[in-house]
mmCIF file of C-alpha atoms in Angstrom:
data_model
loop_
_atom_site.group_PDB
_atom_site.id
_atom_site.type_symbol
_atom_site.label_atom_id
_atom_site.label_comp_id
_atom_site.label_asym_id
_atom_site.label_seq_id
_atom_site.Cartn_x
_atom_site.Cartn_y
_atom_site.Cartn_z
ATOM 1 C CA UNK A 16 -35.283 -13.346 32.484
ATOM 2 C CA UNK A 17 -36.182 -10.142 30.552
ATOM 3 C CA UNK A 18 -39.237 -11.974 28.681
ATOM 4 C CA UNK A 19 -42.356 -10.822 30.571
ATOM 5 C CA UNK A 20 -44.480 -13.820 29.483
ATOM 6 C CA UNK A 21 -41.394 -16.282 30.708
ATOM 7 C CA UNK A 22 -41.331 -14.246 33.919
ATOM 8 C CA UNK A 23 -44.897 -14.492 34.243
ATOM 9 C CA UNK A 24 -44.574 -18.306 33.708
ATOM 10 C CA UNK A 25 -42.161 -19.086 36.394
ATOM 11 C CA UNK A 26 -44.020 -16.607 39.109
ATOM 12 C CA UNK A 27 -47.117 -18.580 38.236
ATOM 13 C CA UNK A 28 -45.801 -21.918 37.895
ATOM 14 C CA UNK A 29 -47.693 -24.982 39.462
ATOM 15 C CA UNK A 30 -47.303 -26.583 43.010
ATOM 16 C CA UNK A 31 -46.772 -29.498 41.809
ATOM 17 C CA UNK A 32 -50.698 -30.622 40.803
ATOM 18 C CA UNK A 33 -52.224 -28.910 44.228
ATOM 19 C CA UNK A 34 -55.897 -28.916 44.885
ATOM 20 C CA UNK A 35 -57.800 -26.242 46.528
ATOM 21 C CA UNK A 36 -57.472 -27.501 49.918
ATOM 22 C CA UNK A 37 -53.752 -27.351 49.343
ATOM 23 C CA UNK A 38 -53.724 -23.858 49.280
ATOM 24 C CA UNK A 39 -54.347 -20.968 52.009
ATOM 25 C CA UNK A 40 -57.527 -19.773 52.967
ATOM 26 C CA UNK A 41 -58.010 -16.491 50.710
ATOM 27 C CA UNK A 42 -56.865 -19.275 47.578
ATOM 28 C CA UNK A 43 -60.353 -21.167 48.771
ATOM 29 C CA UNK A 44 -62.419 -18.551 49.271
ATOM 30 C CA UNK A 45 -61.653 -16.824 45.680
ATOM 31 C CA UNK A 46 -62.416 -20.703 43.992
ATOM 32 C CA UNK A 47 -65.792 -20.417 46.124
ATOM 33 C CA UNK A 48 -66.551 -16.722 45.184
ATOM 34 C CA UNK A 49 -65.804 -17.166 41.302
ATOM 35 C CA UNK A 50 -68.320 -20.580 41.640
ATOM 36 C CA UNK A 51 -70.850 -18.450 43.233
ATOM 37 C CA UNK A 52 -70.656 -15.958 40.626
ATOM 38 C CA UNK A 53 -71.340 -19.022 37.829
ATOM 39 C CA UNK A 54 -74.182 -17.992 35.951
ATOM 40 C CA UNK A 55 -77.029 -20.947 35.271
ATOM 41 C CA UNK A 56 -77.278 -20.507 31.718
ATOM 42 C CA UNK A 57 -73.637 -21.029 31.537
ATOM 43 C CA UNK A 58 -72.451 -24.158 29.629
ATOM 44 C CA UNK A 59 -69.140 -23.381 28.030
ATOM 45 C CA UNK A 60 -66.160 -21.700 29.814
ATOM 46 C CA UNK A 61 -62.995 -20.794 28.610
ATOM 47 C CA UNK A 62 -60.374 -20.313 31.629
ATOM 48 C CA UNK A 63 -57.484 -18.168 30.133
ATOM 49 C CA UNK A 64 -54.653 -18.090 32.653
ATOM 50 C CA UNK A 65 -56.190 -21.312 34.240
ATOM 51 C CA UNK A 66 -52.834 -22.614 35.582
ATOM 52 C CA UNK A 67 -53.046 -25.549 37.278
ATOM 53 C CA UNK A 68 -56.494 -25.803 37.185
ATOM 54 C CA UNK A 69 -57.514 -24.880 40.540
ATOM 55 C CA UNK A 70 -60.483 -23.176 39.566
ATOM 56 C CA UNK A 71 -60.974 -25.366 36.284
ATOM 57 C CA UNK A 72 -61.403 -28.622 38.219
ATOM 58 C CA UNK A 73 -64.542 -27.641 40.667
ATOM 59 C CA UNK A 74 -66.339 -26.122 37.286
ATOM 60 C CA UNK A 75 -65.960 -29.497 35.419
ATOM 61 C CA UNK A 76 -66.887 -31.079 38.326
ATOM 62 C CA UNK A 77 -70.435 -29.190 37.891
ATOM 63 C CA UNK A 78 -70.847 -30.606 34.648
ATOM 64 C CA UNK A 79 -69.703 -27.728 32.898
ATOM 65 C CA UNK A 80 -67.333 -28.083 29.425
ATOM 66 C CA UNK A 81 -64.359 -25.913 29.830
ATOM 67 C CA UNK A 82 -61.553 -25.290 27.892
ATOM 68 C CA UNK A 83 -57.780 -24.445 29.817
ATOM 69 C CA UNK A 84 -55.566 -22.228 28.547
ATOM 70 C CA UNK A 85 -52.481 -20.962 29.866
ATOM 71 C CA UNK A 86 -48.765 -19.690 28.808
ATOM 72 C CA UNK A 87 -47.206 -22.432 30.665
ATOM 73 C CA UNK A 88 -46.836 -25.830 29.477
ATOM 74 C CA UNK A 89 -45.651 -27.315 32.710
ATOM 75 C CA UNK A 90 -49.401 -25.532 34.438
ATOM 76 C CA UNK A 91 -50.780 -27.744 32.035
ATOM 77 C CA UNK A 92 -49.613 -30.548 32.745
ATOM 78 C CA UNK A 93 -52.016 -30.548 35.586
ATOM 79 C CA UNK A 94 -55.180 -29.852 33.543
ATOM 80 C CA UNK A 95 -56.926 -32.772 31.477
ATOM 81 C CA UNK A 96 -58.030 -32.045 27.906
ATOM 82 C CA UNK A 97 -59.064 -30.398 26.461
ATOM 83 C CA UNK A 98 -56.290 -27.159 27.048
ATOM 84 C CA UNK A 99 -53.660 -25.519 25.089
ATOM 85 C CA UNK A 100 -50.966 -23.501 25.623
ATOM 86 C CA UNK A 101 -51.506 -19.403 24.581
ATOM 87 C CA UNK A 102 -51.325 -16.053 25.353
ATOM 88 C CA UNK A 103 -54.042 -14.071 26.563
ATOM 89 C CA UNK A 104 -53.641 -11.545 24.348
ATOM 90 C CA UNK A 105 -54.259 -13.683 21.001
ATOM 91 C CA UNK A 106 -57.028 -16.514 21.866
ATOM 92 C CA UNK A 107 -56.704 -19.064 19.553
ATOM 93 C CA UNK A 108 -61.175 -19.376 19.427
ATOM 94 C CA UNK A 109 -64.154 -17.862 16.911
ATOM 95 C CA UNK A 110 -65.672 -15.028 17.970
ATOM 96 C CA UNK A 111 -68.143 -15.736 21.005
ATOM 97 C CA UNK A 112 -67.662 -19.317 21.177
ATOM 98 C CA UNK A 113 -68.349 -19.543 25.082
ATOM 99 C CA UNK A 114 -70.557 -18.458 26.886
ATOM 100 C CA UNK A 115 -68.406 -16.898 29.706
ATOM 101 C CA UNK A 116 -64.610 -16.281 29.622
ATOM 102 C CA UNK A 117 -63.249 -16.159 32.764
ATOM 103 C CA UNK A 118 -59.572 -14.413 34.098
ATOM 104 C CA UNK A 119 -58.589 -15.192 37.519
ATOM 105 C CA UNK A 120 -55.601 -13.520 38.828
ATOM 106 C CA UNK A 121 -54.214 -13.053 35.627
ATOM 107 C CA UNK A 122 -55.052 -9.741 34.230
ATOM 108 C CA UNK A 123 -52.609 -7.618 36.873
ATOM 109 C CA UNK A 124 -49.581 -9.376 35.668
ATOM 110 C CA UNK A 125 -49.634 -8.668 31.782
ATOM 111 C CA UNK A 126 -47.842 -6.284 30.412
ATOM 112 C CA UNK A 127 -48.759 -3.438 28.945
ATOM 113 C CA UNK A 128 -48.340 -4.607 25.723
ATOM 114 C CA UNK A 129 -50.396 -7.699 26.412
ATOM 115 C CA UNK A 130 -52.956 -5.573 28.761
ATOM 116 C CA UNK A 131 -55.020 -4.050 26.469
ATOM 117 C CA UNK A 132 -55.529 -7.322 23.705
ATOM 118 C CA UNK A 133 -55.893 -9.842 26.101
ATOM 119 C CA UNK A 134 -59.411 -7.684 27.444
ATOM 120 C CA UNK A 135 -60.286 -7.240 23.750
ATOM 121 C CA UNK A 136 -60.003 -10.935 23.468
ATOM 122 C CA UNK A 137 -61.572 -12.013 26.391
ATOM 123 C CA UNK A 138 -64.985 -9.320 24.960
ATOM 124 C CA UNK A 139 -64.336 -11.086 21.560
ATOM 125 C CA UNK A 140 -65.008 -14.622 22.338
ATOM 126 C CA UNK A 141 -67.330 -14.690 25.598
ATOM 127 C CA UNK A 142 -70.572 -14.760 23.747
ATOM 128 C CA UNK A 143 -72.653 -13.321 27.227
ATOM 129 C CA UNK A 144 -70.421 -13.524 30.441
ATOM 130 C CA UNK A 145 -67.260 -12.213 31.583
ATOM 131 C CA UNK A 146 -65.952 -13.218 35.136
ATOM 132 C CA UNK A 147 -62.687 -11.249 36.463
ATOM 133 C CA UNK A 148 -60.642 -11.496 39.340
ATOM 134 C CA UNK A 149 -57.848 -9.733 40.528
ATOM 135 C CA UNK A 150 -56.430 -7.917 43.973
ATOM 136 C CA UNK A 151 -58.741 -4.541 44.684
ATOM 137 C CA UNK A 152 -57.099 -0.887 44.044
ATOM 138 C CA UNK A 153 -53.843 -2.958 45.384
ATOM 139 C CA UNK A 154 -51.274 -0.421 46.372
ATOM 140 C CA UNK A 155 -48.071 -1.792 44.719
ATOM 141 C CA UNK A 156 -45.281 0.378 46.554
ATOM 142 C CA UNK A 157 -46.651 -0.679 49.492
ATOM 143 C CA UNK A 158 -46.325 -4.172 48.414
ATOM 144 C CA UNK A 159 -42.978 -4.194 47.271
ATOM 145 C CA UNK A 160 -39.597 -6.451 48.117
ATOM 146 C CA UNK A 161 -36.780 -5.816 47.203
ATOM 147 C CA UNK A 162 -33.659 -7.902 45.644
ATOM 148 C CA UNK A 163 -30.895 -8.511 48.298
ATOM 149 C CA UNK A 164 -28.541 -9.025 45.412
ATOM 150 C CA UNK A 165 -29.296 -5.709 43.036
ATOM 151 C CA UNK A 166 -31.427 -3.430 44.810
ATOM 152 C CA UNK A 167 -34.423 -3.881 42.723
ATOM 153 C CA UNK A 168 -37.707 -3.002 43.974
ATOM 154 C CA UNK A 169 -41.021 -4.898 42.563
ATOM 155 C CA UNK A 170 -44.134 -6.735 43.765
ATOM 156 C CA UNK A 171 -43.155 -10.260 45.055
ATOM 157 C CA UNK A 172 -45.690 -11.459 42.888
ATOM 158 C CA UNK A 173 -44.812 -9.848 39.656
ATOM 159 C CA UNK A 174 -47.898 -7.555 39.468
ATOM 160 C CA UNK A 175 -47.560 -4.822 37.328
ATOM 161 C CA UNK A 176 -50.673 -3.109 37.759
ATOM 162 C CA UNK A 177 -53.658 -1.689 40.240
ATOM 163 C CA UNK A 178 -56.968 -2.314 38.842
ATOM 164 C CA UNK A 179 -60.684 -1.788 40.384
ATOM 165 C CA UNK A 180 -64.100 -2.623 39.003
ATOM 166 C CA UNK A 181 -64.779 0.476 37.592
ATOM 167 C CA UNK A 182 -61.500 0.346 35.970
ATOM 168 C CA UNK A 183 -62.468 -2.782 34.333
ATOM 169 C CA UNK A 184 -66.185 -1.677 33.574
ATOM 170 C CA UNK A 185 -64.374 1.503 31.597
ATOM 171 C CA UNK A 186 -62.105 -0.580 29.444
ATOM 172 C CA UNK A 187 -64.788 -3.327 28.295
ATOM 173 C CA UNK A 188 -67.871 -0.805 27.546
ATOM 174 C CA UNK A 189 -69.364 -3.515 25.611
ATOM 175 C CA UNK A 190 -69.955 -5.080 28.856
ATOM 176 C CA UNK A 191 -71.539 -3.762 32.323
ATOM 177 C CA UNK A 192 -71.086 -5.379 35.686
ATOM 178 C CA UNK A 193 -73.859 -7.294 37.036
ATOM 179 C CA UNK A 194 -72.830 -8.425 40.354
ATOM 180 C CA UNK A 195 -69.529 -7.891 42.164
ATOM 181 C CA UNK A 196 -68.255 -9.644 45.406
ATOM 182 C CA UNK A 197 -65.296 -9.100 48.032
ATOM 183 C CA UNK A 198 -62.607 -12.173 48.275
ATOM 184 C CA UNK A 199 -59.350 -13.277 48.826
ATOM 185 C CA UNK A 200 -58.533 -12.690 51.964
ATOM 186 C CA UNK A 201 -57.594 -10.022 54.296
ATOM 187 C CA UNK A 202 -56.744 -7.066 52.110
ATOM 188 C CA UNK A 203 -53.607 -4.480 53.008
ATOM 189 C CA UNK A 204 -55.140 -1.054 51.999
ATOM 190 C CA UNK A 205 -55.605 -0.193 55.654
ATOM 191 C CA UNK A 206 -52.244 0.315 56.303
ATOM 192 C CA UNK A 207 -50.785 1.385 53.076
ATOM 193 C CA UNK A 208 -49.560 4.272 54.477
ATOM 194 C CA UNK A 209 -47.486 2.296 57.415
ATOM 195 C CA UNK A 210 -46.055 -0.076 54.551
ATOM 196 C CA UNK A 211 -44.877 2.358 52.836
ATOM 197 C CA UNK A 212 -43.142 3.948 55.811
ATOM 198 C CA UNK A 213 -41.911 0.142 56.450
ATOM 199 C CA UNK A 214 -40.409 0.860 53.118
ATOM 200 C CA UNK A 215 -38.658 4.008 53.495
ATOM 201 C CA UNK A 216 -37.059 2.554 56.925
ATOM 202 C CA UNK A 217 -35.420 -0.159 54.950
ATOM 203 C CA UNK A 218 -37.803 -2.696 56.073
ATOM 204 C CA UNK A 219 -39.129 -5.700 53.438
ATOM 205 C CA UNK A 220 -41.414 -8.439 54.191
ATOM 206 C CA UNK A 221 -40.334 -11.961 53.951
ATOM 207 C CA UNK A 222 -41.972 -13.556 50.889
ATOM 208 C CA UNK A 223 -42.498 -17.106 50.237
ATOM 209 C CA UNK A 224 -40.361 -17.154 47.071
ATOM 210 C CA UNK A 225 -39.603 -13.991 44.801
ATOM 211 C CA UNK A 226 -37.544 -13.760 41.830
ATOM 212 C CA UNK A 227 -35.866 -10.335 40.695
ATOM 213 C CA UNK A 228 -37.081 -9.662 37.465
ATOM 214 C CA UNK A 229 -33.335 -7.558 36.873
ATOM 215 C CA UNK A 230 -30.865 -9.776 38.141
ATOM 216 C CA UNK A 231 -32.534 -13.614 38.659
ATOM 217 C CA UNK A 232 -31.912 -14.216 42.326
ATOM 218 C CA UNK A 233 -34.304 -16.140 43.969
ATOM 219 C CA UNK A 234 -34.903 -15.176 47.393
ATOM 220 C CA UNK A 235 -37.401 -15.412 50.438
ATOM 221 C CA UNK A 236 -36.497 -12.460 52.736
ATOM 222 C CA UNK A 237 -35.941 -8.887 51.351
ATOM 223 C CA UNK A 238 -33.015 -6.489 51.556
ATOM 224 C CA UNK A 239 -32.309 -3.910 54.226
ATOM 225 C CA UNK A 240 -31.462 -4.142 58.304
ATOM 226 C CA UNK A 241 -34.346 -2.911 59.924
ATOM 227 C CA UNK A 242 -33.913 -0.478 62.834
ATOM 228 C CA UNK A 243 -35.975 -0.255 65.884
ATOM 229 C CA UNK A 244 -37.932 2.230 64.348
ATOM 230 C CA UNK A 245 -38.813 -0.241 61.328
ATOM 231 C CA UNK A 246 -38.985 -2.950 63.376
ATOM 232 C CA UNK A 247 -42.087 -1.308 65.343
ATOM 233 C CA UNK A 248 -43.608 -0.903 61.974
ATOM 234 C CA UNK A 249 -43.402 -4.541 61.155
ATOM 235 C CA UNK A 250 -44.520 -5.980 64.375
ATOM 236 C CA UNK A 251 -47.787 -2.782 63.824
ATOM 237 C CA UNK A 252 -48.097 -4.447 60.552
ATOM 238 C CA UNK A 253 -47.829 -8.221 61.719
ATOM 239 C CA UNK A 254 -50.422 -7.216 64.521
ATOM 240 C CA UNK A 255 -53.097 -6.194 62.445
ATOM 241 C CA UNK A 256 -52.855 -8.355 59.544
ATOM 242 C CA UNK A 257 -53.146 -11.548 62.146
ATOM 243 C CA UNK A 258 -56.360 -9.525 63.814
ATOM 244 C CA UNK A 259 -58.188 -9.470 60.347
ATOM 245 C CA UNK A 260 -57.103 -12.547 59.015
ATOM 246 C CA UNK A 261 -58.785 -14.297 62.331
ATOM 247 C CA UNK A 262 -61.828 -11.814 61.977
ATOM 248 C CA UNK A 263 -61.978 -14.008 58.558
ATOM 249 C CA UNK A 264 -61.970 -10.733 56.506
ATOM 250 C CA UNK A 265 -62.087 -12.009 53.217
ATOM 251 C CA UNK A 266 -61.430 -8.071 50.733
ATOM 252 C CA UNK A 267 -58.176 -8.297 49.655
ATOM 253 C CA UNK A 268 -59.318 -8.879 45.858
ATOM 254 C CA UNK A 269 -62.445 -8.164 43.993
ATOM 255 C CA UNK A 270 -64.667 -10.571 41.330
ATOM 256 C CA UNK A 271 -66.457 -9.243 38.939
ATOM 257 C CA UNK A 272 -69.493 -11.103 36.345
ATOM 258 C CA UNK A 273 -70.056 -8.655 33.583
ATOM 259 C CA UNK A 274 -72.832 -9.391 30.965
ATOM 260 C CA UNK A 275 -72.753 -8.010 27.517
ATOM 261 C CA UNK A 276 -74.911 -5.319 27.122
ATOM 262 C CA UNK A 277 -76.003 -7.115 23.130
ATOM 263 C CA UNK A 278 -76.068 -10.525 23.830
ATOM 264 C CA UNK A 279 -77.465 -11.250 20.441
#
């Protein structure tokens, strides 16, 4: 699977039509924050990476027209029309034909290649409003697994970059942030330094499904045979996680609104 829009695809693919109380707890809170963030002069929304429509469906809900579009036909089949399928980095739309254009969890999986076009886009057609989401300054060695069958180390999730607000405020200058809010869930930059050790001890976290971007193997626990030492690490890393998640720290990700800076 050497296609990084195909990988992307299958990472992303749908649960099988799940709403948002289907999902965990961080899932929820980002579909709350993003609504939150909703402008009230907004009226037309295009979702680009939309998926399954987790965060479509609650918009529409509020009477708001939004168009779906996502690189993976069988996401859509979850969404009702109107959607099509595209990529993010060639949108398919007039320039500013909605009012807002919103990415959720989409922009730290695209490739380089895609990166770059798929912000330009997103500038192009939002005619006032951008709204972004993504994990904060995520540390991605510290997030790694690795394939039991190859060796490979990447993120369990496929994401191939770290990105921050003022990251994001650099590469749209068109645009300036107007109001920016913690989400997501408990976040792990606390104890980057101990995963990262976890690492180096051989030790890899069991994910709920990864697939090896080198060799295909699909695979829930990691490689290595953790020693004592790494085991110590783990249950350290177990400990504290559990602590924040049931202090209901929600700062794992960031999401942004940006307004154009010329709306005319």
């Amino acid at each position: 699977m050497t296609d990084p829009c195909a990988r992307m695809a299958h990472v992303l693919r749908p649960r099988e039509g799940r709403a948002a109380e289907a999902v965990g707890p961080g899932a929820r809170h980002r579909v709350r924050t993003l609504l939150s963030l909703l402008p009230g002069d907004t009226t037309r929304v295009l979702e680009v990476g939309c998926g399954d429509g987790m965060v479509l469906a609650p918009l529409r809900e509020k009477g708001i027209q939004v168009v779906g579009l996502d690189i993976s036909p069988g996401a859509l089949r979850w969404v009702p029309p109107p959607r099509l399928s595209g990529s993010a980095g060639a949108l398919p739309f007039p320039d500013r034909a909605f009012d807002l254009v919103l990415l959720a969890d989409v922009l730290e999986h695209l490739p380089d290649g895609v990166y770059g076009s798929a912000l330009a886009e997103a500038a192009r057609v939002a005619a006032r409003y951008l709204l972004l989401n993504a994990p904060d300054r995520e540390d991605l060695a510290a997030e790694a697994t690795c394939c039991p069958s190859c060796r490979r180390e990447f993120h369990p999730s496929w994401h191939l970059r770290s990105l921050s607000v003022e990251a994001l405020a650099q590469a749209l200058p068109g645009f300036h942030p107007v109001r920016v809010l913690a989400t997501g869930g408990p976040g792990s930059r606390s104890l980057a330094g101990l995963r990262r050790l976890q690492r180096r001890l051989d030790v890899w976290p069991s994910v709920r499904e990864a697939v090896c971007p080198a060799c295909g193997t699909v695979f829930s626990q990691g490689a290595g045979r953790p020693s004592p030492g790494g085991r110590l690490c783990q249950a350290a890393v177990w400990a504290w996680d559990s602590l924040r998640s049931r202090a209901g720290v929600q700062d794992a990700e960031f999401a942004v609104l940006l307004e154009r800076r010329d709306p005319s």
